[in-house]
Short mmCIF file of C-alpha atoms in Angstrom, two decimals:
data_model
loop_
_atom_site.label_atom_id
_atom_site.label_comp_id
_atom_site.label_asym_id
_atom_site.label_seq_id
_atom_site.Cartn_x
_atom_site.Cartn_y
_atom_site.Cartn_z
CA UNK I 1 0.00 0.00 0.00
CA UNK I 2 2.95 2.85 0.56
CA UNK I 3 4.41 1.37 -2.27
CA UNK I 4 1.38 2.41 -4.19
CA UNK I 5 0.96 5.46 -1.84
CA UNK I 6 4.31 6.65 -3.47
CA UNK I 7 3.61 5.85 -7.00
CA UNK I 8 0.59 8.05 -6.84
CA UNK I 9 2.39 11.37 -5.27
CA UNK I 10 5.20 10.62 -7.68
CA UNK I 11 4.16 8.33 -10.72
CA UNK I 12 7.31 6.66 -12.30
CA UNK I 13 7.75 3.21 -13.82
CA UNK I 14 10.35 2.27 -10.72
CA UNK I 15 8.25 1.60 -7.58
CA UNK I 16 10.01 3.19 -4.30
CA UNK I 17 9.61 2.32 -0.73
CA UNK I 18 10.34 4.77 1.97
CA UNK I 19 11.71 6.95 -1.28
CA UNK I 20 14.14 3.97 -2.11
CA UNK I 21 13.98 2.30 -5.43
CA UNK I 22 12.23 -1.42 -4.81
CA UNK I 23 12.59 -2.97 -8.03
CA UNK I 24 11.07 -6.56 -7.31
CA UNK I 25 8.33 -6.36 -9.03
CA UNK I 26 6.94 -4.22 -12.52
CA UNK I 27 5.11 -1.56 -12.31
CA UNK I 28 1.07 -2.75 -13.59
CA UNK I 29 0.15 -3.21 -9.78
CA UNK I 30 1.10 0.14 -8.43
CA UNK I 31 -0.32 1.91 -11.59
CA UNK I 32 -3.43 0.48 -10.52
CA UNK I 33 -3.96 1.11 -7.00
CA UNK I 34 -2.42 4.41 -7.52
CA UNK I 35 -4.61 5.22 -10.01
CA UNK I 36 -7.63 4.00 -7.38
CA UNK I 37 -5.95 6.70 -5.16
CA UNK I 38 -6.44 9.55 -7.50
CA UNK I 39 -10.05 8.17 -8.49
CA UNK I 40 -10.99 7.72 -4.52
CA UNK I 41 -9.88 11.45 -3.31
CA UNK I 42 -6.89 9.88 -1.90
CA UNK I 43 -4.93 6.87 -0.31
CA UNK I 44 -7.25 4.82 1.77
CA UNK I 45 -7.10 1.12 2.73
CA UNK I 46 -10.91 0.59 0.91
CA UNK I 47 -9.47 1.30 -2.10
CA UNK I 48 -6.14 -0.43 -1.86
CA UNK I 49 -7.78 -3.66 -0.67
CA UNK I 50 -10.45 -2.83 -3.84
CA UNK I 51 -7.89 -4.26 -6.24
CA UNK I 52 -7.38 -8.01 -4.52
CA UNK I 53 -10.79 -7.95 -4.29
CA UNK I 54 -12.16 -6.91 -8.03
CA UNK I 55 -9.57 -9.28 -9.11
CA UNK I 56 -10.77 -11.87 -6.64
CA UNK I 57 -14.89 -11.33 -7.85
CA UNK I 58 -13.48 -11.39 -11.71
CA UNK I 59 -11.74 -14.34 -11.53
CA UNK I 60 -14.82 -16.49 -9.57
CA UNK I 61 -16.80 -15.21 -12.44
CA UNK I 62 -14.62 -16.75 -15.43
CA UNK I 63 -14.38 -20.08 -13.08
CA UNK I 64 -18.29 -20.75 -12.53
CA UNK I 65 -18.88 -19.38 -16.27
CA UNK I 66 -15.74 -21.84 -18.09
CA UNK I 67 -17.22 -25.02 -15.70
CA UNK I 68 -20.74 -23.86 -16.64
CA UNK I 69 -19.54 -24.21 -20.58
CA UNK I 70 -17.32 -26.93 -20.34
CA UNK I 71 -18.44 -28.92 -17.79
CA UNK I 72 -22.01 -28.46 -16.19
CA UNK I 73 -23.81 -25.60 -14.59
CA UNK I 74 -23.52 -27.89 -11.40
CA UNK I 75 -19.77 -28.02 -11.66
CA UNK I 76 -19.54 -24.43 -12.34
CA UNK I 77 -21.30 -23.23 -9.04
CA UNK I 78 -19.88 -26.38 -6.86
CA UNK I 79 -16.21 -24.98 -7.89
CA UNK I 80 -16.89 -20.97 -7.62
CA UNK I 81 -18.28 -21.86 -4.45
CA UNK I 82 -15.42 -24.02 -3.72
CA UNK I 83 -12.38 -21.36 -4.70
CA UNK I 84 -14.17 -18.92 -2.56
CA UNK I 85 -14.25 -20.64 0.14
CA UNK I 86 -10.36 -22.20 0.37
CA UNK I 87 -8.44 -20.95 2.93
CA UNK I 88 -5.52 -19.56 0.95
CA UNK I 89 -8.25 -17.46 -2.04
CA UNK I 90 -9.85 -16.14 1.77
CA UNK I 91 -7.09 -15.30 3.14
CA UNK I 92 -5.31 -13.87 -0.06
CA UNK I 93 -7.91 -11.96 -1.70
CA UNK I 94 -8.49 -9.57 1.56
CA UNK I 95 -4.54 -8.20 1.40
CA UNK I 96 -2.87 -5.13 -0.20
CA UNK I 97 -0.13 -7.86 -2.88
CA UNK I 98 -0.52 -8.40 -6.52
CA UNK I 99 -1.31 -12.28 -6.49
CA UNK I 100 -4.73 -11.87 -7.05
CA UNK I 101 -4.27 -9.82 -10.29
CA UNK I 102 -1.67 -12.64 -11.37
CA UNK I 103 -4.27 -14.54 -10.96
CA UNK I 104 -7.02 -13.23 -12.55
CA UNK I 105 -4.73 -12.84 -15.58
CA UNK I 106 -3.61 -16.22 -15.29
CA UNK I 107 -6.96 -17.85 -15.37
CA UNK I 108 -8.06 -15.51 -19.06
CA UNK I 109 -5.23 -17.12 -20.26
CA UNK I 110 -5.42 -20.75 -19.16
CA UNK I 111 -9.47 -20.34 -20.16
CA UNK I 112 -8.47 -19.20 -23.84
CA UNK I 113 -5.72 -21.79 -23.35
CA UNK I 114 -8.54 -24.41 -23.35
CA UNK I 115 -10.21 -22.76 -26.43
CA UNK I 116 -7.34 -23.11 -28.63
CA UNK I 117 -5.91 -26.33 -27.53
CA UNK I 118 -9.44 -27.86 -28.15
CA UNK I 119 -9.69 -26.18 -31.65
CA UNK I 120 -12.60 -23.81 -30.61
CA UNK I 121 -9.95 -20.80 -30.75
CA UNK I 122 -10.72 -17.50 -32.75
CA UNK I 123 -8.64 -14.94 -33.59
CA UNK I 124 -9.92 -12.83 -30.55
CA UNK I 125 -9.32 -15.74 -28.21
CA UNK I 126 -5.80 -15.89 -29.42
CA UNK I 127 -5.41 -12.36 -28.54
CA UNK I 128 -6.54 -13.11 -25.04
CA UNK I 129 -4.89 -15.38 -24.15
CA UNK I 130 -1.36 -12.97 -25.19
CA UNK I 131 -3.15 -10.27 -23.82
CA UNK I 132 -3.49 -11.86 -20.58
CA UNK I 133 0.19 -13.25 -20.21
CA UNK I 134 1.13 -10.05 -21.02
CA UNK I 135 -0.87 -8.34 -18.44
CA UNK I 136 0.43 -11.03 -15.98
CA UNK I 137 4.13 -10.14 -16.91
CA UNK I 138 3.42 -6.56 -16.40
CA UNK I 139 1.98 -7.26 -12.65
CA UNK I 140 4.59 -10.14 -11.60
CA UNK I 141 6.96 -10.22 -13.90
CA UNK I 142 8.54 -13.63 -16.02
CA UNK I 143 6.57 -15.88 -13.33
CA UNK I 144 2.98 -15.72 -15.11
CA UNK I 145 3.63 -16.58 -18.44
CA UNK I 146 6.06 -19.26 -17.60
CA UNK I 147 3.35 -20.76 -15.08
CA UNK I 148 1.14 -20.85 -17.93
CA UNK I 149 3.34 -22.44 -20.66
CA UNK I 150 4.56 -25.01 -17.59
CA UNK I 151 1.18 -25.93 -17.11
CA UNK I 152 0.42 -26.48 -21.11
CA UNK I 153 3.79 -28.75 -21.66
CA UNK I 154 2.60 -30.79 -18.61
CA UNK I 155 -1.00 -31.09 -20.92
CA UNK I 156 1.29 -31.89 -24.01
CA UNK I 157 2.49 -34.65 -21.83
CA UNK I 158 -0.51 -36.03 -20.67
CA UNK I 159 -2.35 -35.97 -23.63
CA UNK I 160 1.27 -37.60 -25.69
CA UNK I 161 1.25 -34.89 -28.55
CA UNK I 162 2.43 -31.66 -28.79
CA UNK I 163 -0.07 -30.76 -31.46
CA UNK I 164 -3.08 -29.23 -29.67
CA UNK I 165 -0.66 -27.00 -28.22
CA UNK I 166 0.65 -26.01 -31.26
CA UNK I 167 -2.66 -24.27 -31.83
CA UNK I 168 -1.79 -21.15 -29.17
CA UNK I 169 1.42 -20.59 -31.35
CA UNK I 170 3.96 -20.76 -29.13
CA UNK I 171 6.80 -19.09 -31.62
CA UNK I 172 4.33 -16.13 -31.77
CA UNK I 173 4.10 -16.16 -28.10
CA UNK I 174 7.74 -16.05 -27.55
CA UNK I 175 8.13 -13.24 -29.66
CA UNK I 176 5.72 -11.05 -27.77
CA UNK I 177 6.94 -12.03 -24.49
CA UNK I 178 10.58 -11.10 -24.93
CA UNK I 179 8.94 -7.75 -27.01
CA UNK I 180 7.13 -7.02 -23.83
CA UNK I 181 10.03 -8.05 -21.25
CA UNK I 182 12.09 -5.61 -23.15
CA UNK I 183 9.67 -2.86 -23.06
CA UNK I 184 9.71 -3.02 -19.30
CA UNK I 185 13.45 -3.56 -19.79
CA UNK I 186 14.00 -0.28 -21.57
CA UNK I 187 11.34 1.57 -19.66
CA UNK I 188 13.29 0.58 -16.32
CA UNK I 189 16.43 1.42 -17.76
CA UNK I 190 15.30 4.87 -19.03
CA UNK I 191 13.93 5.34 -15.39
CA UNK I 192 16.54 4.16 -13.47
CA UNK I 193 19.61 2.91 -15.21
CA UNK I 194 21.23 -0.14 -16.29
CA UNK I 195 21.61 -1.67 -12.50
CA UNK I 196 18.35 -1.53 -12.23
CA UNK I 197 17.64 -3.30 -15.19
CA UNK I 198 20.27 -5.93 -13.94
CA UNK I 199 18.14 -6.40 -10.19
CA UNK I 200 14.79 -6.93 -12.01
CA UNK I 201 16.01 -9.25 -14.38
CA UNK I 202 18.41 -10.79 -12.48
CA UNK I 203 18.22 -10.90 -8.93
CA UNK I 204 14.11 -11.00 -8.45
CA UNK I 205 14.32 -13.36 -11.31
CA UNK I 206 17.08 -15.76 -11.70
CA UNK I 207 18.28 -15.33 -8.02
CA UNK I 208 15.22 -15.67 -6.55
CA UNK I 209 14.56 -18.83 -8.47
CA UNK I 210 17.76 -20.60 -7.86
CA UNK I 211 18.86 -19.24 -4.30
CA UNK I 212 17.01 -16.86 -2.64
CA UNK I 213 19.53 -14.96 -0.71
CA UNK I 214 17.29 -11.89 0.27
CA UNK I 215 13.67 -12.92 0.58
CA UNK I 216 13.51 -14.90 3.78
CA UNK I 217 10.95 -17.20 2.13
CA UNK I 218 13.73 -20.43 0.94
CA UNK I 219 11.58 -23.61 1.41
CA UNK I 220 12.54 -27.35 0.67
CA UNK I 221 10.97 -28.76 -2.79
CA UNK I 222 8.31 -30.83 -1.52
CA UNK I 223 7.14 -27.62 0.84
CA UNK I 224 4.29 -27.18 -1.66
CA UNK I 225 3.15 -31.22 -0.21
CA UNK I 226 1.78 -29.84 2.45
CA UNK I 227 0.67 -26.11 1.78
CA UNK I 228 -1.56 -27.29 -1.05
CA UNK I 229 -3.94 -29.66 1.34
CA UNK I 230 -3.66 -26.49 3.56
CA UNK I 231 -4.88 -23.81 0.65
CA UNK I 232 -8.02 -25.59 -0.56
CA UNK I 233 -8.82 -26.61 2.70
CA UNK I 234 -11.66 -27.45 3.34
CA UNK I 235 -12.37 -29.81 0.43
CA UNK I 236 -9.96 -32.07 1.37
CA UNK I 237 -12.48 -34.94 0.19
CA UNK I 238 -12.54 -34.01 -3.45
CA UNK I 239 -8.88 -33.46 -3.69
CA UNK I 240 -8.61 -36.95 -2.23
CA UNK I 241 -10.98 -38.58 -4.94
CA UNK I 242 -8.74 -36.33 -7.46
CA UNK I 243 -5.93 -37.97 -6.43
CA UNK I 244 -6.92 -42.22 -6.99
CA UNK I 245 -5.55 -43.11 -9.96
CA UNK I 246 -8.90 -45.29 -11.18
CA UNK I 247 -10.22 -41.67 -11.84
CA UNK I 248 -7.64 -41.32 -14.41
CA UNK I 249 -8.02 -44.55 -16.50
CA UNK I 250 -9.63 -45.21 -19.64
CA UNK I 251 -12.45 -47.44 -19.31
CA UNK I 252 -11.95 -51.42 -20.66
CA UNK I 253 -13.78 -50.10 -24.27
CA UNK I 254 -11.62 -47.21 -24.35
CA UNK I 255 -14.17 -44.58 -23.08
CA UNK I 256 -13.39 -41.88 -20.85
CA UNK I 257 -14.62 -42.43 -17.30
CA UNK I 258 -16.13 -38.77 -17.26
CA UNK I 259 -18.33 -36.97 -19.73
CA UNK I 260 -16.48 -33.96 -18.81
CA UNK I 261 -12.67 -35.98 -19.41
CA UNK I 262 -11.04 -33.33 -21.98
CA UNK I 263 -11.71 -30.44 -19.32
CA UNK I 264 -10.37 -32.71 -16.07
CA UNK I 265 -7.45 -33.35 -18.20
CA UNK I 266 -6.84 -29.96 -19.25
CA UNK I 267 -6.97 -28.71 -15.99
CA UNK I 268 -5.53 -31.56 -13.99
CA UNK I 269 -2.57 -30.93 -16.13
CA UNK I 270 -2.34 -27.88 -16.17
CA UNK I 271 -2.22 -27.52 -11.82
CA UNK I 272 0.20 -29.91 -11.35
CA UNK I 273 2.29 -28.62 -14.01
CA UNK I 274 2.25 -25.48 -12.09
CA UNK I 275 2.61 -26.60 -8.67
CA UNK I 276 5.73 -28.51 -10.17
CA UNK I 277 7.61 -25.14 -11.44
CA UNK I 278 6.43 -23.82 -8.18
CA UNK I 279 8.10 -26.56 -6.46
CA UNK I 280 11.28 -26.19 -8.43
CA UNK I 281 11.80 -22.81 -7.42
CA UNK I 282 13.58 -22.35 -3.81
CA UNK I 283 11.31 -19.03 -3.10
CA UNK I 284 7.98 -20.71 -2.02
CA UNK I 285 5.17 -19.04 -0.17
CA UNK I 286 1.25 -20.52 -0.03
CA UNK I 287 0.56 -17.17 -1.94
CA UNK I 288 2.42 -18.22 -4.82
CA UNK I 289 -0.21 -21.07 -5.26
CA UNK I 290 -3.02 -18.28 -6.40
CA UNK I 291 -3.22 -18.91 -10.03
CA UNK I 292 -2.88 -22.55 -9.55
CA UNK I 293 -6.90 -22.56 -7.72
CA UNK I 294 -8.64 -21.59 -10.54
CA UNK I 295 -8.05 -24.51 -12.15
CA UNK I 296 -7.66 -27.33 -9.69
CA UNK I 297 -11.04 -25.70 -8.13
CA UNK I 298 -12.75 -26.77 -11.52
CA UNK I 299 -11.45 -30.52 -11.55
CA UNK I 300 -12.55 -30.80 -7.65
CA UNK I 301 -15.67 -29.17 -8.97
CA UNK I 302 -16.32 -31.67 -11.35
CA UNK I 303 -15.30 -34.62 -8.65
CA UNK I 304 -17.46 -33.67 -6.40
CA UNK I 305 -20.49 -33.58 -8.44
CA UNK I 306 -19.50 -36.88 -10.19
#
């Protein structure tokens, strides 16, 4: 919220804290809350708290309307209801941090993500989906769109062919993610200089991932074991049923054991492919498992109603 505060007396593309330079993160999420402060009269903790919680309302919105579509109107409601309810989407969505606008953007894109990889894409749905990993780069940086590309190699591998994924057009999407970085690069740079450039990129990128000296939040790889029963809580008994591997298997004829099987799949694979980059990195935190809900809430939707 200061950090915000400051960005709206003195708008700049480098956030500062305490009138320091804090360079963690780029600037979409301050824009926004500042701009909130000059819409509101002024800085206020209603309207900082506004932004967590539009996001919050926005994203239960695309979850029961994408179950409603793709699964049932039943599945849609049981898993809104669901999301809402989990501890960590509670807990999360009240506080002044950008996670909830990751993942708002996150889910657009892993809902046009579905579109395309099932053939239903349009050109407009294309667009979303870059639209939305680019809005997601602009809040958290490098960590949204690579969640989301994670999460579609993981449904490459579970499905055994990289073609439906070659429907999102992943050379296209390469090219406008390293445009975009470098916008922020060169807008940073013209702000602040080439060290500054070097701490976004670097340090609350690559560092962080690898060894994160300055965060306080290092955490073993299987940390994510037990903060994941502990952020859906409390549907622990459709996360359980998730987990057998009968509900996986192909029936003796070849059928798929669920009417709904494409969308479980989708978003089965696409969860644990994010938990798994999660779980690679040493900076973990149960906030960091925000725009994995959306879509693990839809396949314990659709469990619990089966």
């Amino acid at each position: 919220a200061e950090i915000s505060r400051e960005m709206w007396l003195a708008p700049s593309v480098v956030p500062s804290l305490n009138d320091t330079a804090f360079i963690e993160k780029p600037p979409l999420y301050y824009w926004t809350v500042a701009g909130l402060f000059a819409l509101t009269g002024g800085q206020s903790a209603t309207a900082a708290r506004s932004v967590s919680g539009a996001a919050a309302m926005l994203t239960l919105l695309l979850v029961f309307l994408w179950g409603r579509r793709d699964f049932s109107p039943a599945v849609g409601l049981v898993a809104a209801v669901g999301l809402a309810t989990s501890v960590q989407f509670m807990i999360s969505t009240h506080w002044i941090v950008m996670d909830p606008l990751l993942m708002l953007f996150t889910t657009i894109a892993v809902w046009a993500g579905f579109e395309l990889v099932e053939g239903r894409g349009r050109p407009r749905t294309l667009f979303a989906f870059y639209a939305a990993l680019t809005l997601a780069l602009w809040t958290k940086g490098l960590i949204g769109p690579v969640l989301v590309a994670v999460g579609l190699l993981a449904y490459a591998a579970a499905r055994r062919s990289l073609a439906p994924v070659w429907r999102v057009r992943p050379f296209l999407g390469m090219g406008v993610m390293v445009a975009m970085t470098g916008v922020i690069a060169a807008l940073i740079y013209a702000d602040a200089g080439i060290a500054a450039v070097r701490e976004w990129l670097w340090v609350n990128h690559v560092q962080r991932f690898v060894h994160p000296t300055y965060t306080g939040h290092d955490q073993p790889f299987y940390y994510y074991l037990s903060a994941l029963p502990i952020a859906v809580f409390p549907w622990w008994s459709p996360l359980a049923s998730t987990l057998r591997p009968s509900r996986w298997r192909l029936t003796p004829g070849g059928a798929p054991p669920s009417p709904w099987h494409a969308a479980r799949v989708y978003t089965g694979a696409l969860a644990l492919g994010m938990v798994l980059l999660l779980s690679a990195s040493s900076t973990k935190r149960g906030l960091y498992l925000l725009p994995v809900l959306p879509p693990l809430f839809l396949l314990l939707g659709a469990e619990a109603v089966e």
